[in-house]
Amino acid sequence: MKRTILSCVVASGLLFSTQALAETSSIDLFVGDFMGIATVDTVKLAANSMIDKAISDNANQGDVQDVLKALSDYGIDYKKDIGVVTVAANEKGDFCLAVDAKKSLSDAVKKYVEKAKESLKTKDHKGVTVYASEDSTAALVSETRLVACDNGLDILPIIDNAMAAKPKLLKDRDSALYKAYSATVKSSDVRIGAKMTPTMRKSYGHYSLDDGAEKKVSVGDVQSASLSIDFSKGLNIEVIAQSKAADKAKMGAEILTKQVGGLLSDPAMEQLGLGFLNSAVKFSAEKSSLKGTLALTNDQITQIAMLFTELTAGAAPAK
């Protein structure tokens, strides 16, 4: 979806969204053939001092500046007005977004329509106005919920499901995607679930982990993946890959522990001041699930950021 003003409003959630509302749950909205779904809790992210500083530091740069200006122009304060942002993507890379706001979005949409009326087409769908730009379609399905899709996807079934008295739930439509999303940590700021389709397994099946001997785990063995990201206490990331069998998950954990552990325990990491990464990264297996975790404190994140700045600036890292 290209960066139109409308998509800037929607994309505010990509800077940052709480499952709120007495409406259809955001993950249940997206009727269609989707392989991944993500929710972003902008309320938590906007309240995080580290995230807030990062946005402030980059407020005059590139996409961050564009998004903040678009939000401001349409009277939206990302710290107060945005709740949950949900994204669903299909296998081709087309995606839909839903923004659940904490205040009415009607005025923002009216301002946008007035400004873009020369290039915008509108049509009525069962009492809901659908706005079509060159690259996307969007609709305000309630005072506080905006949905938008790439033009490669049909927004009308999504509008219908949003307005339905008995919506079609994700768990009933696509149990594999629902299970992948449900495996994420519920309290996380960002939750992503994705399923491996047969086409994807065929395309990426030749990629594998191996220990240089007899142990080998193929990407094609992965059935689904779940990602949780939380910034409430530093940075905590959890990745779960659901495999075909328990022995594949165990083998994958062993290989990753050996290979990544070997890299992070290298004396050069200590010299760079990154020795803490060796204990921050862990791999384990439970039944057919392979889990990887990363846990960093705010101080450790700052240390990594400073080192990155020094290296990219061509300076020798401080000892």
Coordinates of C-alpha atoms in Angstrom, one line a residue:
M1 CA 0.0 0.0 0.0
K2 CA 1.7 3.2 -1.1
R3 CA 2.0 6.2 1.2
T4 CA -1.2 8.2 0.6
I5 CA -2.6 10.5 3.3
L6 CA -5.2 7.9 4.1
S7 CA -2.6 5.2 4.4
C8 CA -0.5 7.5 6.6
V9 CA -3.5 7.7 9.0
V10 CA -3.8 3.9 9.0
A11 CA 0.0 3.5 9.1
S12 CA 0.2 5.3 12.4
G13 CA -0.3 1.9 13.9
L14 CA 3.0 0.8 12.3
L15 CA 4.7 3.4 14.5
F16 CA 2.8 1.7 17.1
S17 CA -2.2 -0.5 18.9
T18 CA -5.6 -2.8 23.3
Q19 CA -8.0 -5.0 22.1
A20 CA -10.8 -2.7 22.9
L21 CA -14.3 -2.2 21.9
A22 CA -17.5 -4.1 22.0
E23 CA -17.2 -4.6 18.2
T24 CA -16.0 -7.6 16.3
S25 CA -12.5 -8.5 17.5
S26 CA -9.9 -7.0 15.1
I27 CA -8.3 -10.4 14.3
D28 CA -11.8 -11.7 13.2
L29 CA -12.4 -8.9 10.7
F30 CA -10.3 -10.1 7.8
V31 CA -12.3 -12.5 5.7
G32 CA -10.1 -13.9 2.9
D33 CA -7.1 -16.0 2.2
F34 CA -4.6 -14.5 4.7
M35 CA -1.4 -16.3 5.9
G36 CA -0.4 -13.8 8.6
I37 CA -2.0 -11.5 11.2
A38 CA -0.5 -9.0 13.6
T39 CA -1.8 -6.7 16.3
V40 CA 0.1 -3.7 17.7
D41 CA -0.8 -2.2 21.1
T42 CA -0.1 1.5 20.5
V43 CA -1.4 2.4 23.9
K44 CA 1.4 0.5 25.6
L45 CA 4.0 1.6 23.0
A46 CA 3.1 5.3 23.2
A47 CA 3.5 5.2 27.0
N48 CA 7.0 3.6 26.8
S49 CA 9.7 6.2 27.4
M50 CA 12.2 4.4 25.2
I51 CA 9.8 4.2 22.3
D52 CA 8.7 7.8 22.8
K53 CA 12.3 9.0 22.8
A54 CA 13.1 7.1 19.6
I55 CA 10.1 8.7 17.9
S56 CA 11.0 12.2 19.2
D57 CA 14.6 11.7 18.1
N58 CA 13.5 10.8 14.6
A59 CA 10.5 13.2 14.3
N60 CA 12.1 15.2 11.5
Q61 CA 13.2 12.2 9.5
G62 CA 11.7 10.3 6.6
D63 CA 8.6 8.2 7.2
V64 CA 8.4 9.1 10.8
Q65 CA 8.0 12.8 9.9
D66 CA 5.5 12.0 7.2
V67 CA 3.3 9.9 9.5
L68 CA 3.4 12.4 12.4
K69 CA 2.6 15.3 10.0
A70 CA -0.3 13.4 8.5
L71 CA -1.7 12.5 11.9
S72 CA -1.4 16.1 13.1
D73 CA -3.0 17.5 9.9
Y74 CA -6.0 15.3 10.6
G75 CA -6.3 16.0 14.3
I76 CA -5.0 12.7 15.6
D77 CA -2.6 12.4 18.5
Y78 CA -0.9 9.0 18.4
K79 CA -0.2 9.0 22.1
K80 CA -3.9 9.5 23.0
D81 CA -6.2 8.6 20.1
I82 CA -5.0 5.3 18.6
G83 CA -5.8 2.0 20.2
V84 CA -5.2 -1.2 18.4
V85 CA -3.8 -1.5 14.9
T86 CA -4.2 -4.9 13.2
V87 CA -2.6 -6.1 10.0
A88 CA -3.4 -9.1 7.9
A89 CA -1.3 -10.2 4.9
N90 CA -1.8 -12.8 2.2
E91 CA 0.8 -14.9 0.5
K92 CA 1.4 -12.4 -2.3
G93 CA 2.3 -9.6 0.1
D94 CA -1.0 -7.7 -0.2
F95 CA -2.4 -6.6 3.1
C96 CA -5.3 -5.0 5.0
L97 CA -5.2 -2.8 8.1
A98 CA -7.7 -2.0 10.8
V99 CA -7.3 1.0 13.1
D100 CA -9.3 0.9 16.3
A101 CA -9.2 4.5 17.7
K102 CA -10.0 5.8 21.1
K103 CA -12.0 8.7 19.7
S104 CA -14.2 9.3 16.6
L105 CA -12.3 9.2 13.3
S106 CA -15.1 10.9 11.4
D107 CA -13.6 14.4 11.4
A108 CA -10.2 13.0 10.2
V109 CA -11.8 11.1 7.4
K110 CA -13.9 14.2 6.3
K111 CA -10.7 16.3 6.2
Y112 CA -9.0 13.7 4.1
V113 CA -11.9 13.4 1.7
E114 CA -12.1 17.1 1.3
K115 CA -8.4 17.4 0.5
A116 CA -8.2 14.4 -1.8
K117 CA -11.6 14.8 -3.5
E118 CA -10.1 15.3 -7.0
S119 CA -8.4 11.8 -6.9
L120 CA -10.7 9.9 -4.7
K121 CA -13.7 7.8 -5.8
T122 CA -16.5 6.9 -3.4
K123 CA -19.3 4.3 -3.5
D124 CA -21.9 3.1 -1.0
H125 CA -21.8 -0.5 0.2
K126 CA -24.8 -1.3 2.4
G127 CA -24.8 2.1 4.0
V128 CA -21.0 2.3 4.4
T129 CA -19.0 4.7 2.3
V130 CA -16.0 3.1 0.6
Y131 CA -13.2 5.4 -0.4
A132 CA -11.0 4.3 -3.3
S133 CA -7.6 5.9 -4.1
E134 CA -5.1 4.8 -6.7
D135 CA -3.6 2.1 -4.6
S136 CA -6.0 1.3 -1.8
T137 CA -9.6 1.2 -0.6
A138 CA -10.8 2.2 2.9
A139 CA -14.0 2.5 4.9
L140 CA -15.1 3.8 8.3
V141 CA -17.1 0.9 9.5
S142 CA -17.9 2.6 12.9
E143 CA -17.0 5.9 14.5
T144 CA -13.8 4.5 15.9
R145 CA -12.8 1.8 13.4
L146 CA -11.2 2.3 10.0
V147 CA -10.3 -0.5 7.6
A148 CA -8.1 -0.3 4.5
C149 CA -6.8 -2.7 2.0
D150 CA -4.4 -2.9 -0.9
N151 CA -6.3 -2.8 -4.2
G152 CA -5.3 -6.4 -4.7
L153 CA -7.7 -7.4 -2.0
D154 CA -11.5 -7.2 -1.7
I155 CA -12.5 -4.9 1.2
L156 CA -16.3 -5.6 0.8
P157 CA -16.4 -9.0 2.6
I158 CA -14.3 -7.4 5.5
I159 CA -16.8 -4.6 5.8
D160 CA -19.7 -7.1 5.8
N161 CA -18.0 -9.1 8.6
A162 CA -17.3 -5.9 10.6
M163 CA -21.0 -5.0 10.4
A164 CA -22.4 -8.5 10.9
A165 CA -24.5 -9.4 13.9
K166 CA -22.8 -12.8 13.9
P167 CA -19.3 -12.3 12.4
K168 CA -17.3 -15.1 10.9
L169 CA -14.6 -15.8 13.5
L170 CA -11.0 -16.5 12.7
K171 CA -11.0 -19.6 14.8
D172 CA -13.8 -21.1 12.8
R173 CA -12.5 -19.9 9.4
D174 CA -8.8 -20.7 9.7
S175 CA -7.9 -22.7 12.7
A176 CA -4.2 -22.9 11.7
L177 CA -3.8 -19.1 11.6
Y178 CA -5.8 -18.7 14.7
K179 CA -3.6 -21.1 16.6
A180 CA -0.4 -19.4 15.4
Y181 CA -1.7 -16.0 16.6
S182 CA -3.0 -17.5 19.9
A183 CA 0.4 -18.9 20.7
T184 CA 1.8 -15.4 21.1
V185 CA 2.2 -13.8 24.6
K186 CA -1.1 -12.0 25.2
S187 CA 0.5 -9.1 27.2
S188 CA 3.0 -8.3 24.4
D189 CA 3.0 -5.0 22.6
V190 CA 3.3 -6.7 19.2
R191 CA 1.8 -10.1 18.4
I192 CA 2.2 -11.9 15.1
G193 CA 1.0 -15.3 13.9
A194 CA 1.6 -16.8 10.5
K195 CA 1.0 -20.2 8.9
M196 CA 3.2 -21.8 6.3
T197 CA 1.2 -22.6 3.2
P198 CA 2.0 -25.6 1.0
T199 CA 3.4 -23.2 -1.6
M200 CA 5.7 -21.5 1.0
R201 CA 6.9 -24.9 2.3
K202 CA 7.7 -25.9 -1.3
S203 CA 9.5 -22.6 -2.1
Y204 CA 11.6 -22.5 1.1
G205 CA 11.9 -26.2 1.9
H206 CA 15.5 -26.3 0.6
Y207 CA 16.6 -23.9 3.4
S208 CA 17.7 -25.8 6.5
L209 CA 19.6 -25.9 9.7
D210 CA 22.3 -28.5 10.1
D211 CA 25.1 -29.3 12.4
G212 CA 27.5 -30.3 9.6
A213 CA 26.8 -34.0 10.3
E214 CA 23.6 -36.0 10.3
K215 CA 21.3 -33.5 12.0
K216 CA 19.2 -31.4 9.7
V217 CA 16.0 -29.4 10.1
S218 CA 14.3 -28.0 7.0
V219 CA 12.3 -24.8 6.8
G220 CA 9.7 -27.0 5.1
D221 CA 9.2 -28.8 8.5
V222 CA 7.7 -25.6 10.0
Q223 CA 3.9 -25.5 10.1
S224 CA 3.5 -22.1 11.6
A225 CA 5.3 -19.3 13.4
S226 CA 4.4 -17.0 16.3
L227 CA 6.3 -13.8 17.3
S228 CA 5.8 -11.7 20.5
I229 CA 7.6 -8.4 21.1
D230 CA 7.4 -6.5 24.4
F231 CA 9.1 -3.3 25.5
S232 CA 7.6 -3.0 29.0
K233 CA 10.9 -4.1 30.6
G234 CA 13.6 -3.5 28.0
L235 CA 13.1 -5.7 25.0
N236 CA 11.7 -9.2 25.2
I237 CA 11.2 -11.3 22.0
E238 CA 9.7 -14.8 21.8
V239 CA 9.6 -16.7 18.6
I240 CA 7.8 -20.1 18.3
A241 CA 8.1 -22.3 15.3
Q242 CA 5.6 -25.2 15.2
S243 CA 7.2 -28.2 13.6
K244 CA 5.8 -31.4 12.1
A245 CA 7.3 -33.5 14.9
A246 CA 8.9 -33.3 18.4
D247 CA 12.2 -34.7 17.2
K248 CA 12.5 -31.8 14.6
A249 CA 11.9 -29.2 17.2
K250 CA 14.4 -30.7 19.6
M251 CA 17.0 -31.0 16.9
G252 CA 16.4 -27.4 15.8
A253 CA 16.9 -26.1 19.4
E254 CA 20.1 -28.1 19.7
I255 CA 21.6 -26.8 16.4
L256 CA 20.7 -23.2 17.1
T257 CA 22.0 -23.4 20.7
K258 CA 25.3 -24.7 19.4
Q259 CA 25.7 -22.4 16.4
V260 CA 24.3 -19.1 17.9
G261 CA 25.9 -19.8 21.2
G262 CA 29.2 -20.3 19.5
L263 CA 28.9 -17.0 17.7
L264 CA 27.9 -15.0 20.8
S265 CA 30.5 -16.6 23.1
D266 CA 33.3 -15.5 20.7
P267 CA 35.9 -13.3 22.5
A268 CA 35.3 -10.6 20.0
M269 CA 31.8 -10.1 21.4
E270 CA 33.3 -9.4 24.9
Q271 CA 35.7 -6.9 23.3
L272 CA 32.8 -5.1 21.7
G273 CA 31.0 -5.0 25.1
L274 CA 28.3 -7.4 23.9
G275 CA 29.2 -10.4 26.0
F276 CA 25.8 -10.2 27.7
L277 CA 24.1 -11.4 24.5
N278 CA 25.3 -14.9 25.1
S279 CA 23.0 -15.3 28.1
A280 CA 20.3 -13.1 26.6
V281 CA 19.5 -15.5 23.7
K282 CA 18.1 -18.9 24.5
F283 CA 16.6 -21.8 22.5
S284 CA 14.4 -24.7 23.8
A285 CA 11.9 -27.3 22.6
E286 CA 8.6 -28.4 24.0
K287 CA 6.9 -31.2 22.2
S288 CA 6.8 -30.1 18.5
S289 CA 7.4 -26.4 19.3
L290 CA 10.8 -24.8 18.9
K291 CA 11.2 -21.6 21.0
G292 CA 13.7 -18.8 20.8
T293 CA 13.9 -15.9 23.2
L294 CA 15.8 -12.7 23.5
A295 CA 15.8 -10.6 26.7
L296 CA 17.5 -7.3 27.0
T297 CA 17.5 -4.5 29.6
N298 CA 17.1 -0.8 28.6
D299 CA 20.8 -0.3 29.4
Q300 CA 21.8 -3.1 27.2
I301 CA 19.6 -1.8 24.3
T302 CA 21.3 1.6 24.8
Q303 CA 24.7 0.0 24.7
I304 CA 23.9 -1.8 21.4
A305 CA 22.5 1.5 19.9
M306 CA 25.6 3.4 20.9
L307 CA 27.9 0.7 19.4
F308 CA 25.8 0.7 16.2
T309 CA 26.1 4.5 16.0
E310 CA 29.8 4.4 16.4
L311 CA 30.3 1.7 13.9
T312 CA 28.1 3.2 11.2
A313 CA 29.8 6.6 11.8
G314 CA 33.2 4.9 11.1
A315 CA 34.4 5.5 14.7
A316 CA 36.2 2.9 16.7
P317 CA 34.0 1.4 19.4
A318 CA 34.6 2.7 22.9
K319 CA 36.3 0.2 25.3

